[in-house]
Tab-separated table of C-alpha atoms in Angstrom:
chain	number	residue	atom	x	y	z
A	1	MET	CA	-56.597	35.958	-71.682
A	2	ALA	CA	-56.150	32.210	-71.624
A	3	ASN	CA	-54.095	32.084	-68.414
A	4	ASP	CA	-56.328	34.311	-66.440
A	5	ALA	CA	-57.957	32.256	-63.679
A	6	SER	CA	-61.026	34.543	-63.566
A	7	ALA	CA	-61.581	34.023	-67.317
A	8	VAL	CA	-61.108	30.325	-67.140
A	9	PHE	CA	-63.871	29.895	-64.615
A	10	ASP	CA	-66.206	32.221	-66.339
A	11	THR	CA	-66.386	29.598	-69.031
A	12	LEU	CA	-67.040	26.681	-66.740
A	13	SER	CA	-70.525	27.187	-65.342
A	14	PRO	CA	-73.400	29.650	-65.493
A	15	ALA	CA	-73.268	32.892	-63.510
A	16	VAL	CA	-73.963	32.487	-59.843
A	17	SER	CA	-75.325	35.958	-59.262
A	18	GLY	CA	-78.774	34.528	-58.508
A	19	GLY	CA	-77.365	31.861	-56.205
A	20	SER	CA	-78.826	29.044	-58.219
A	21	LEU	CA	-77.375	25.580	-57.813
A	22	ALA	CA	-79.246	24.050	-60.729
A	23	ASP	CA	-75.919	23.578	-62.539
A	24	PRO	CA	-73.100	22.227	-60.462
A	25	PHE	CA	-69.505	23.350	-60.825
A	26	THR	CA	-68.164	21.506	-63.847
A	27	PRO	CA	-64.434	21.897	-64.489
A	28	PRO	CA	-62.967	20.705	-67.767
A	29	ALA	CA	-62.520	16.925	-68.112
A	30	ASP	CA	-58.767	17.246	-67.649
A	31	SER	CA	-58.924	19.307	-64.495
A	32	SER	CA	-56.991	18.075	-61.517
A	33	LEU	CA	-60.008	18.808	-59.354
A	34	TRP	CA	-61.598	15.640	-60.665
A	35	ARG	CA	-58.717	13.515	-59.325
A	36	LYS	CA	-59.954	11.128	-56.636
A	37	ASN	CA	-56.790	11.760	-54.558
A	38	PHE	CA	-57.052	15.590	-54.775
A	39	LEU	CA	-58.179	16.392	-51.267
A	40	LEU	CA	-60.898	19.013	-50.728
A	41	GLY	CA	-61.563	20.144	-47.138
A	42	ALA	CA	-62.093	23.054	-44.771
A	43	ALA	CA	-60.026	24.558	-42.019
A	44	THR	CA	-60.436	26.138	-38.585
A	45	ALA	CA	-58.267	27.140	-35.585
A	46	SER	CA	-58.610	26.449	-31.921
A	47	TYR	CA	-58.859	29.958	-30.452
A	48	GLN	CA	-61.129	31.135	-33.256
A	49	ILE	CA	-63.842	28.510	-32.658
A	50	GLU	CA	-63.466	26.589	-29.392
A	51	GLY	CA	-64.407	29.082	-26.607
A	52	ALA	CA	-64.400	27.480	-23.157
A	53	VAL	CA	-61.243	29.424	-22.287
A	54	ASN	CA	-61.575	28.887	-18.597
A	55	GLU	CA	-62.858	25.245	-18.586
A	56	ASP	CA	-61.237	21.900	-17.811
A	57	GLY	CA	-57.838	23.199	-16.882
A	58	ARG	CA	-57.106	25.317	-19.914
A	59	LEU	CA	-54.516	28.010	-19.087
A	60	PRO	CA	-54.608	31.600	-20.423
A	61	SER	CA	-53.134	32.323	-23.830
A	62	ILE	CA	-51.613	35.434	-25.313
A	63	TRP	CA	-54.855	36.058	-27.197
A	64	ASP	CA	-56.916	35.908	-23.935
A	65	THR	CA	-54.583	38.624	-22.627
A	66	PHE	CA	-54.401	40.688	-25.783
A	67	SER	CA	-58.087	40.675	-26.547
A	68	ALA	CA	-58.925	41.825	-23.041
A	69	ILE	CA	-56.950	45.101	-23.611
A	70	PRO	CA	-59.247	47.876	-24.676
A	71	GLY	CA	-58.819	48.888	-28.283
A	72	LYS	CA	-56.846	45.861	-29.377
A	73	VAL	CA	-59.822	43.929	-30.946
A	74	LEU	CA	-62.716	45.400	-32.816
A	75	ALA	CA	-65.787	45.891	-30.612
A	76	GLY	CA	-63.905	44.517	-27.593
A	77	ASP	CA	-64.540	41.017	-28.850
A	78	THR	CA	-62.721	38.014	-27.347
A	79	GLY	CA	-62.493	34.301	-28.041
A	80	ALA	CA	-64.071	33.422	-24.672
A	81	VAL	CA	-67.082	31.851	-26.285
A	82	ALA	CA	-66.412	32.094	-30.018
A	83	CYS	CA	-68.380	29.285	-31.819
A	84	ASP	CA	-68.601	27.187	-28.630
A	85	HIS	CA	-67.053	24.338	-30.547
A	86	TYR	CA	-65.703	22.813	-27.281
A	87	HIS	CA	-69.198	21.931	-26.407
A	88	ARG	CA	-70.681	21.552	-29.884
A	89	TRP	CA	-67.967	19.569	-31.606
A	90	GLU	CA	-70.004	16.529	-32.279
A	91	ALA	CA	-72.667	18.430	-34.178
A	92	ASP	CA	-69.922	20.395	-35.997
A	93	VAL	CA	-68.250	17.172	-37.169
A	94	ASP	CA	-71.548	15.808	-38.323
A	95	MET	CA	-72.130	19.076	-40.263
A	96	LEU	CA	-68.629	18.762	-41.872
A	97	ALA	CA	-69.369	15.219	-42.904
A	98	SER	CA	-72.804	16.069	-44.318
A	99	LEU	CA	-71.194	18.483	-46.706
A	100	GLY	CA	-68.998	15.662	-48.046
A	101	LEU	CA	-65.797	17.438	-47.172
A	102	GLU	CA	-62.902	15.028	-47.362
A	103	GLY	CA	-60.368	16.766	-45.114
A	104	TYR	CA	-60.489	18.863	-41.938
A	105	ARG	CA	-57.628	21.056	-40.808
A	106	LEU	CA	-57.788	21.997	-37.099
A	107	SER	CA	-55.345	23.187	-34.499
A	108	ILE	CA	-54.516	22.205	-30.934
A	109	ALA	CA	-54.749	24.761	-28.214
A	110	TRP	CA	-51.377	24.489	-26.475
A	111	PRO	CA	-52.783	26.000	-23.228
A	112	ARG	CA	-55.478	23.374	-23.095
A	113	VAL	CA	-53.267	20.224	-23.070
A	114	MET	CA	-50.412	20.861	-20.629
A	115	ASP	CA	-49.701	23.035	-17.602
A	116	ALA	CA	-46.823	25.407	-17.022
A	117	ALA	CA	-44.627	22.575	-15.744
A	118	GLY	CA	-45.329	20.482	-18.789
A	119	VAL	CA	-47.665	18.114	-17.023
A	120	PRO	CA	-50.369	16.769	-19.406
A	121	ASN	CA	-53.894	18.016	-18.910
A	122	ARG	CA	-55.996	14.899	-19.427
A	123	LYS	CA	-59.325	16.736	-19.935
A	124	GLY	CA	-57.858	18.800	-22.691
A	125	LEU	CA	-56.170	15.839	-24.328
A	126	ASP	CA	-59.338	13.811	-24.195
A	127	PHE	CA	-61.259	16.517	-25.999
A	128	TYR	CA	-58.866	16.292	-29.010
A	129	LYS	CA	-58.844	12.517	-28.849
A	130	ARG	CA	-62.685	12.368	-29.065
A	131	LEU	CA	-62.714	14.875	-31.872
A	132	LEU	CA	-60.029	13.160	-33.948
A	133	ASN	CA	-61.526	9.735	-33.387
A	134	ARG	CA	-64.954	10.941	-34.564
A	135	LEU	CA	-63.342	12.523	-37.661
A	136	LYS	CA	-61.619	9.182	-38.457
A	137	GLU	CA	-64.950	7.326	-37.961
A	138	LYS	CA	-66.467	9.678	-40.599
A	139	GLY	CA	-63.600	8.923	-42.997
A	140	ILE	CA	-62.290	12.533	-42.928
A	141	THR	CA	-58.490	13.127	-43.447
A	142	THR	CA	-57.113	14.991	-40.441
A	143	PHE	CA	-54.545	17.812	-40.744
A	144	VAL	CA	-53.511	19.007	-37.284
A	145	THR	CA	-51.664	22.276	-36.667
A	146	LEU	CA	-49.733	22.418	-33.379
A	147	TYR	CA	-49.444	26.202	-33.189
A	148	HIS	CA	-52.103	28.556	-34.591
A	149	TRP	CA	-50.985	31.564	-32.481
A	150	ASP	CA	-52.372	30.765	-29.013
A	151	LEU	CA	-49.105	30.721	-27.091
A	152	PRO	CA	-49.535	29.946	-23.357
A	153	GLN	CA	-49.338	33.248	-21.492
A	154	HIS	CA	-46.869	31.832	-18.966
A	155	LEU	CA	-44.322	31.395	-21.852
A	156	GLU	CA	-44.928	34.915	-23.068
A	157	ASP	CA	-44.266	36.106	-19.529
A	158	ARG	CA	-40.817	34.578	-19.891
A	159	GLY	CA	-40.190	36.286	-23.262
A	160	GLY	CA	-42.372	34.353	-25.656
A	161	TRP	CA	-40.882	33.828	-29.061
A	162	LEU	CA	-38.046	36.266	-28.170
A	163	ASN	CA	-36.837	33.615	-25.726
A	164	ARG	CA	-34.984	30.762	-27.405
A	165	ASP	CA	-36.262	28.422	-24.623
A	166	THR	CA	-39.778	28.704	-26.053
A	167	ALA	CA	-38.584	26.680	-29.127
A	168	TYR	CA	-37.484	23.847	-26.784
A	169	ARG	CA	-40.766	24.014	-24.853
A	170	PHE	CA	-42.563	23.679	-28.199
A	171	ALA	CA	-40.604	20.553	-28.980
A	172	ASP	CA	-41.819	19.187	-25.609
A	173	TYR	CA	-45.322	20.089	-26.579
A	174	ALA	CA	-44.948	18.373	-29.953
A	175	ASP	CA	-43.606	15.248	-28.241
A	176	LEU	CA	-46.660	15.033	-25.950
A	177	MET	CA	-49.173	15.594	-28.677
A	178	SER	CA	-47.605	13.148	-31.144
A	179	ARG	CA	-47.386	10.439	-28.476
A	180	GLU	CA	-50.935	10.934	-27.321
A	181	LEU	CA	-52.579	11.360	-30.789
A	182	ALA	CA	-50.442	9.023	-32.886
A	183	GLY	CA	-52.584	7.126	-35.394
A	184	THR	CA	-55.435	9.663	-35.482
A	185	VAL	CA	-53.530	12.427	-37.353
A	186	ASP	CA	-52.852	12.046	-41.108
A	187	ALA	CA	-50.663	15.234	-41.343
A	188	TRP	CA	-49.008	17.363	-38.648
A	189	ALA	CA	-48.210	21.052	-39.341
A	190	THR	CA	-45.874	22.502	-36.806
A	191	LEU	CA	-46.700	26.191	-37.215
A	192	ASN	CA	-49.418	28.217	-38.893
A	193	GLU	CA	-48.172	31.356	-40.594
A	194	PRO	CA	-44.983	32.213	-38.689
A	195	TRP	CA	-44.920	35.506	-40.671
A	196	CYS	CA	-48.038	36.618	-38.774
A	197	SER	CA	-46.740	35.403	-35.422
A	198	ALA	CA	-43.415	37.190	-35.859
A	199	TYR	CA	-44.338	40.358	-37.762
A	200	LEU	CA	-47.920	41.015	-36.587
A	201	GLY	CA	-47.111	39.855	-33.081
A	202	TYR	CA	-43.700	41.313	-32.568
A	203	GLY	CA	-42.999	43.674	-35.504
A	204	ASN	CA	-46.019	45.938	-35.675
A	205	GLY	CA	-48.129	44.982	-32.685
A	206	HIS	CA	-51.377	44.292	-34.609
A	207	HIS	CA	-51.597	40.854	-33.050
A	208	ALA	CA	-50.751	39.319	-29.718
A	209	PRO	CA	-48.588	39.876	-27.823
A	210	GLY	CA	-48.678	43.340	-29.320
A	211	LEU	CA	-44.970	44.249	-29.431
A	212	ALA	CA	-43.616	46.505	-32.260
A	213	ASN	CA	-39.974	46.321	-33.147
A	214	ASP	CA	-38.402	45.068	-36.356
A	215	ARG	CA	-35.512	43.477	-34.388
A	216	PHE	CA	-37.987	41.596	-32.310
A	217	ALA	CA	-39.731	40.343	-35.410
A	218	THR	CA	-36.667	38.772	-36.943
A	219	GLN	CA	-35.596	37.114	-33.693
A	220	ALA	CA	-39.115	35.800	-33.066
A	221	MET	CA	-39.109	34.372	-36.564
A	222	HIS	CA	-35.876	32.576	-35.993
A	223	HIS	CA	-37.162	31.013	-32.759
A	224	LEU	CA	-40.418	30.030	-34.409
A	225	LEU	CA	-38.599	28.291	-37.262
A	226	LEU	CA	-36.192	26.704	-34.796
A	227	ALA	CA	-39.215	25.406	-32.918
A	228	HIS	CA	-40.468	23.856	-36.137
A	229	GLY	CA	-37.138	22.307	-36.891
A	230	LEU	CA	-36.826	20.795	-33.358
A	231	ALA	CA	-40.381	19.398	-33.581
A	232	VAL	CA	-40.078	17.610	-36.911
A	233	PRO	CA	-37.806	14.713	-35.804
A	234	VAL	CA	-39.940	14.315	-32.671
A	235	LEU	CA	-43.042	13.978	-34.811
A	236	ARG	CA	-41.251	11.535	-37.047
A	237	ALA	CA	-40.260	9.367	-34.185
A	238	ASN	CA	-43.571	9.297	-32.387
A	239	ASP	CA	-45.969	9.123	-35.392
A	240	PRO	CA	-44.012	7.795	-38.387
A	241	ALA	CA	-47.045	7.089	-40.525
A	242	SER	CA	-48.189	10.682	-40.699
A	243	GLN	CA	-46.950	13.540	-42.916
A	244	LYS	CA	-44.987	16.419	-41.346
A	245	GLY	CA	-44.909	19.969	-42.621
A	246	ILE	CA	-45.489	23.639	-41.888
A	247	VAL	CA	-47.978	26.237	-43.064
A	248	ALA	CA	-46.830	29.557	-44.526
A	249	ASN	CA	-48.936	32.492	-45.682
A	250	ILE	CA	-47.699	34.002	-48.924
A	251	GLY	CA	-48.267	37.370	-50.552
A	252	ARG	CA	-48.132	38.523	-54.179
A	253	GLY	CA	-46.545	41.896	-54.600
A	254	THR	CA	-46.831	43.854	-57.812
A	255	ALA	CA	-45.149	47.037	-58.840
A	256	ASN	CA	-47.048	50.278	-59.258
A	257	SER	CA	-44.923	51.247	-62.299
A	258	GLU	CA	-42.201	49.993	-64.584
A	259	SER	CA	-39.586	52.106	-62.748
A	260	ALA	CA	-36.593	50.246	-61.374
A	261	ALA	CA	-37.427	51.605	-57.876
A	262	ASP	CA	-40.980	50.210	-57.928
A	263	GLN	CA	-39.865	46.877	-59.324
A	264	ARG	CA	-37.301	46.635	-56.539
A	265	ALA	CA	-40.072	47.495	-54.028
A	266	ALA	CA	-42.252	44.660	-55.296
A	267	HIS	CA	-39.296	42.250	-55.026
A	268	LEU	CA	-38.615	43.390	-51.483
A	269	PHE	CA	-42.304	42.913	-50.604
A	270	GLU	CA	-42.106	39.275	-51.702
A	271	VAL	CA	-38.814	38.802	-49.854
A	272	GLN	CA	-40.419	39.942	-46.691
A	273	HIS	CA	-43.647	37.959	-47.147
A	274	ASN	CA	-42.298	34.799	-48.749
A	275	ALA	CA	-38.530	34.310	-48.796
A	276	TRP	CA	-38.219	35.258	-45.142
A	277	ILE	CA	-39.942	31.956	-44.264
A	278	LEU	CA	-39.292	29.736	-47.338
A	279	ASP	CA	-35.543	30.410	-47.721
A	280	PRO	CA	-34.610	29.130	-44.280
A	281	LEU	CA	-36.891	26.070	-44.694
A	282	LEU	CA	-35.814	25.194	-48.258
A	283	LYS	CA	-32.340	26.815	-48.652
A	284	GLY	CA	-31.035	26.834	-45.121
A	285	SER	CA	-30.355	30.589	-45.030
A	286	TYR	CA	-32.153	33.880	-44.599
A	287	PRO	CA	-32.455	36.139	-47.696
A	288	GLN	CA	-29.947	38.984	-47.367
A	289	ASP	CA	-32.337	41.364	-49.037
A	290	LEU	CA	-34.493	41.145	-45.934
A	291	PHE	CA	-31.914	43.115	-44.070
A	292	GLU	CA	-31.905	45.847	-46.758
A	293	LEU	CA	-35.466	46.390	-45.570
A	294	TRP	CA	-34.556	46.187	-41.892
A	295	PRO	CA	-30.872	47.087	-41.530
A	296	GLY	CA	-29.195	45.771	-38.378
A	297	THR	CA	-31.972	43.270	-37.519
A	298	GLU	CA	-30.174	40.041	-38.201
A	299	PRO	CA	-31.246	37.433	-35.610
A	300	LEU	CA	-28.923	35.655	-33.309
A	301	VAL	CA	-28.320	32.272	-35.053
A	302	LEU	CA	-26.380	29.539	-33.279
A	303	ASP	CA	-24.307	26.854	-34.929
A	304	GLY	CA	-26.535	24.096	-36.284
A	305	ASP	CA	-29.712	26.174	-36.186
A	306	MET	CA	-30.098	26.434	-39.982
A	307	GLU	CA	-29.514	22.718	-40.450
A	308	THR	CA	-32.204	22.033	-37.931
A	309	ILE	CA	-34.645	24.454	-39.564
A	310	SER	CA	-34.077	23.097	-43.123
A	311	ALA	CA	-34.726	19.459	-42.383
A	312	PRO	CA	-36.795	17.875	-45.255
A	313	LEU	CA	-40.594	18.333	-45.178
A	314	ASP	CA	-43.251	15.948	-46.339
A	315	PHE	CA	-45.450	18.811	-47.429
A	316	LEU	CA	-45.695	22.543	-47.427
A	317	GLY	CA	-48.947	24.201	-46.470
A	318	ILE	CA	-49.708	27.449	-48.398
A	319	ASN	CA	-52.231	30.079	-47.293
A	320	TYR	CA	-53.127	32.723	-49.846
A	321	TYR	CA	-55.677	35.568	-49.827
A	322	PHE	CA	-54.756	38.591	-51.916
A	323	ARG	CA	-52.073	40.653	-53.605
A	324	THR	CA	-50.599	44.034	-52.639
A	325	ASN	CA	-49.639	46.718	-55.157
A	326	VAL	CA	-46.526	48.596	-53.934
A	327	ALA	CA	-44.229	51.431	-54.839
A	328	SER	CA	-40.843	52.465	-53.528
A	329	ASP	CA	-40.965	54.384	-50.303
A	330	GLY	CA	-38.071	56.490	-51.424
A	331	ALA	CA	-35.678	54.845	-48.988
A	332	HIS	CA	-35.000	51.127	-48.655
A	333	GLY	CA	-38.510	49.700	-48.636
A	334	PHE	CA	-42.000	49.743	-50.112
A	335	ARG	CA	-45.363	51.345	-49.513
A	336	ASP	CA	-48.782	50.093	-50.379
A	337	VAL	CA	-50.563	51.825	-53.350
A	338	PRO	CA	-54.125	50.416	-53.420
A	339	LEU	CA	-55.529	49.965	-56.902
A	340	GLU	CA	-58.855	51.525	-57.828
A	341	GLY	CA	-61.663	49.721	-59.508
A	342	VAL	CA	-60.751	46.176	-58.395
A	343	GLU	CA	-62.934	43.660	-56.636
A	344	ARG	CA	-62.369	43.537	-52.853
A	345	THR	CA	-63.663	41.525	-49.974
A	346	GLN	CA	-65.063	42.664	-46.600
A	347	MET	CA	-61.488	42.781	-45.353
A	348	GLY	CA	-60.622	45.278	-48.077
A	349	TRP	CA	-58.377	42.719	-49.691
A	350	GLU	CA	-58.167	42.611	-53.500
A	351	VAL	CA	-59.499	39.420	-55.141
A	352	TYR	CA	-56.587	38.308	-57.313
A	353	PRO	CA	-56.526	34.551	-58.018
A	354	ASP	CA	-53.769	34.842	-60.596
A	355	GLY	CA	-51.372	35.762	-57.740
A	356	LEU	CA	-51.798	32.289	-56.244
A	357	ARG	CA	-50.830	30.596	-59.572
A	358	ASP	CA	-47.976	33.044	-60.176
A	359	LEU	CA	-46.405	32.447	-56.745
A	360	LEU	CA	-46.711	28.722	-56.892
A	361	THR	CA	-45.114	28.425	-60.309
A	362	ALA	CA	-42.375	30.827	-59.243
A	363	PHE	CA	-41.649	28.734	-56.124
A	364	ARG	CA	-41.249	25.642	-58.241
A	365	LYS	CA	-38.469	27.431	-60.201
A	366	THR	CA	-36.790	29.001	-57.122
A	367	TYR	CA	-36.835	25.979	-54.777
A	368	HIS	CA	-35.623	22.792	-56.444
A	369	ASN	CA	-36.516	20.836	-53.344
A	370	LEU	CA	-40.015	22.209	-53.094
A	371	PRO	CA	-42.091	19.552	-51.323
A	372	PRO	CA	-45.683	18.612	-52.229
A	373	ILE	CA	-48.079	21.432	-51.550
A	374	TYR	CA	-51.480	21.650	-49.909
A	375	ILE	CA	-53.433	24.894	-50.149
A	376	THR	CA	-54.182	24.960	-46.441
A	377	GLU	CA	-56.194	28.215	-46.401
A	378	ASN	CA	-57.995	30.140	-49.128
A	379	GLY	CA	-61.254	32.089	-48.799
A	380	MET	CA	-62.828	35.480	-48.253
A	381	ALA	CA	-64.767	37.499	-45.745
A	382	SER	CA	-68.194	38.974	-46.584
A	383	ASP	CA	-70.947	40.666	-44.604
A	384	ASP	CA	-73.245	37.626	-44.810
A	385	GLN	CA	-76.896	37.782	-43.597
A	386	VAL	CA	-79.418	35.090	-43.100
A	387	THR	CA	-82.628	35.765	-45.057
A	388	ASP	CA	-85.485	33.381	-44.890
A	389	GLY	CA	-83.128	30.685	-43.644
A	390	HIS	CA	-80.622	31.137	-46.454
A	391	VAL	CA	-77.303	32.873	-46.965
A	392	GLU	CA	-76.620	33.879	-50.546
A	393	ASP	CA	-72.870	34.438	-50.574
A	394	THR	CA	-72.485	34.561	-54.256
A	395	GLN	CA	-69.186	36.448	-54.179
A	396	ARG	CA	-67.630	33.668	-52.192
A	397	ILE	CA	-68.743	31.048	-54.754
A	398	SER	CA	-67.148	33.134	-57.530
A	399	PHE	CA	-64.001	33.545	-55.348
A	400	LEU	CA	-63.621	29.870	-54.736
A	401	LYS	CA	-64.221	28.968	-58.377
A	402	ARG	CA	-61.543	31.360	-59.635
A	403	HIS	CA	-58.972	30.289	-57.005
A	404	LEU	CA	-59.537	26.644	-57.677
A	405	ALA	CA	-58.918	27.455	-61.373
A	406	ALA	CA	-55.669	29.120	-60.395
A	407	VAL	CA	-54.667	25.931	-58.486
A	408	ASP	CA	-55.494	23.763	-61.510
A	409	GLN	CA	-53.363	26.015	-63.718
A	410	ALA	CA	-50.410	25.755	-61.336
A	411	ILE	CA	-50.748	21.915	-61.315
A	412	LYS	CA	-50.748	21.905	-65.124
A	413	ALA	CA	-47.555	24.028	-64.951
A	414	GLY	CA	-45.846	21.274	-62.983
A	415	VAL	CA	-46.460	22.225	-59.391
A	416	ASP	CA	-47.209	19.225	-57.136
A	417	ILE	CA	-50.406	20.362	-55.355
A	418	ARG	CA	-52.312	17.631	-53.529
A	419	GLY	CA	-55.238	19.377	-51.918
A	420	TYR	CA	-57.133	22.515	-51.003
A	421	PHE	CA	-58.700	23.552	-47.704
A	422	LEU	CA	-61.193	26.480	-47.815
A	423	TRP	CA	-61.042	29.015	-44.989
A	424	SER	CA	-63.219	28.568	-43.091
A	425	LEU	CA	-65.663	25.942	-42.189
A	426	MET	CA	-67.672	28.447	-40.203
A	427	ASP	CA	-67.672	32.073	-39.259
A	428	ASN	CA	-65.424	32.677	-36.256
A	429	PHE	CA	-63.323	35.078	-34.154
A	430	GLU	CA	-61.233	36.863	-36.796
A	431	TRP	CA	-58.414	37.956	-34.469
A	432	ALA	CA	-58.082	41.772	-34.262
A	433	PHE	CA	-61.272	42.136	-36.302
A	434	GLY	CA	-63.385	40.233	-33.797
A	435	TYR	CA	-66.670	38.772	-35.052
A	436	GLU	CA	-67.510	41.346	-37.741
A	437	ARG	CA	-65.681	39.654	-40.574
A	438	ARG	CA	-67.264	36.425	-41.742
A	439	PHE	CA	-65.046	33.913	-43.542
A	440	GLY	CA	-67.160	30.759	-43.100
A	441	VAL	CA	-69.079	28.679	-45.583
A	442	VAL	CA	-71.379	28.140	-42.595
A	443	HIS	CA	-73.025	31.099	-40.945
A	444	VAL	CA	-72.845	31.345	-37.149
A	445	ASP	CA	-75.386	33.368	-35.150
A	446	TYR	CA	-73.202	34.206	-32.160
A	447	SER	CA	-76.194	35.009	-29.909
A	448	THR	CA	-77.772	31.548	-30.391
A	449	GLN	CA	-74.877	29.548	-31.889
A	450	LYS	CA	-77.142	28.420	-34.650
A	451	ARG	CA	-75.299	27.221	-37.755
A	452	THR	CA	-76.737	27.982	-41.194
A	453	ILE	CA	-75.244	26.325	-44.276
A	454	LYS	CA	-74.424	29.082	-46.750
A	455	ARG	CA	-74.954	28.747	-50.475
A	456	SER	CA	-71.157	28.344	-50.990
A	457	ALA	CA	-71.172	25.278	-48.701
A	458	GLN	CA	-74.016	23.781	-50.759
A	459	TRP	CA	-72.093	24.509	-53.927
A	460	VAL	CA	-68.970	22.765	-52.621
A	461	ALA	CA	-71.072	19.813	-51.443
A	462	LYS	CA	-72.778	19.411	-54.766
A	463	PHE	CA	-69.432	19.337	-56.602
A	464	LEU	CA	-67.992	16.774	-54.213
A	465	LYS	CA	-71.119	14.621	-54.671
A	466	GLU	CA	-70.736	14.767	-58.490
A	467	ARG	CA	-67.002	14.002	-58.240
A	468	LYS	CA	-67.720	10.981	-56.108
A	469	ALA	CA	-70.342	9.768	-58.563
A	470	ARG	CA	-67.796	10.051	-61.407
A	471	ALA	CA	-65.061	8.179	-59.634
């Protein structure tokens, strides 16, 4: 069908099953991907790549604590060493630049830059200054996320995101970072995926700090969003030339049947995954349907909170990976009904690029104040192996092609999308799944820290080189 992202890309270039790069990716002449100002980059996160968790004054984070608990992370893995980026950052920046990637999205490790009393840690700050200055020297656009889940453990000991005071401590942290790094950051994102922090961290316990209570999840979410709202004016004051936004992960929910119950279940899935975050940011209120799913879990909201949370954004970061097929659970919620015969990744997630286009076009209709969008994460995990010095990750190339097609379709439908960051630059610590799941376009041998450019990275680099030649 004409609007199927998979079908669109099948017509754009030869099959990649053999891994050949003889023919570069060639979108149609009218594709937005040829636009000189459409940013193409890659993303990482501090705890997933830096390592050096006990060096230069870094304090423990909730992920240091959580991953040390037996059974919480696959194979007992931790982020103690990860990709050793803290020591190898110069070579990693050179590698990023050699691929021609135009943007780099990274995060700051809150426990690395200030102590429990809020006193700046100069060694930690200097690390990020050196990193960002080198990126600017290379002409790479910098997107910096302040919070990518590594909350200082001392704040969790005082209640973490269940404690309203953590939102104010986050504003202090944002103040320090934007004063210290002003001029080196093109775009600030306050939070990465508050849904994961709130629900996986406090609702079902799959992520740090490992608590499991629906009431905890809604209150943690409110304090996360409040932290965002408190930080935005601080960032604006200290670094006025940069963009300010937030990053949300979104999920496409489809109904298992045409029954009213299953259709309602799919709606509630998207309320929980999307509207729970976007409604407060863009409408200034929580969706009431959320509390149909979780009766009696309304968070404590003080006067003025929603106005703080819904302050205008310069951009909205969107992370998308897969869709979920659901049916009614027979009560007031939904249950997953995995489809058979569909393409899946190493994570078990369905490859469904049309879901990205469908959600983006729906958001444009739902939120009349929808800010410009960057796709801040999109990618897939595969069990990649190095053979004769090469990694033939052909499924990833196909995945990226089809999702970029979906982005192009959304732009043509009127959605203001200004860039795309693939996840991830390199294989890394994949949270509760440890090091087994590989999302990178660069392979990392964790025993030697050797980086090997995968075929997908070569494919992206070749396209960017061709786009530059056409400009």
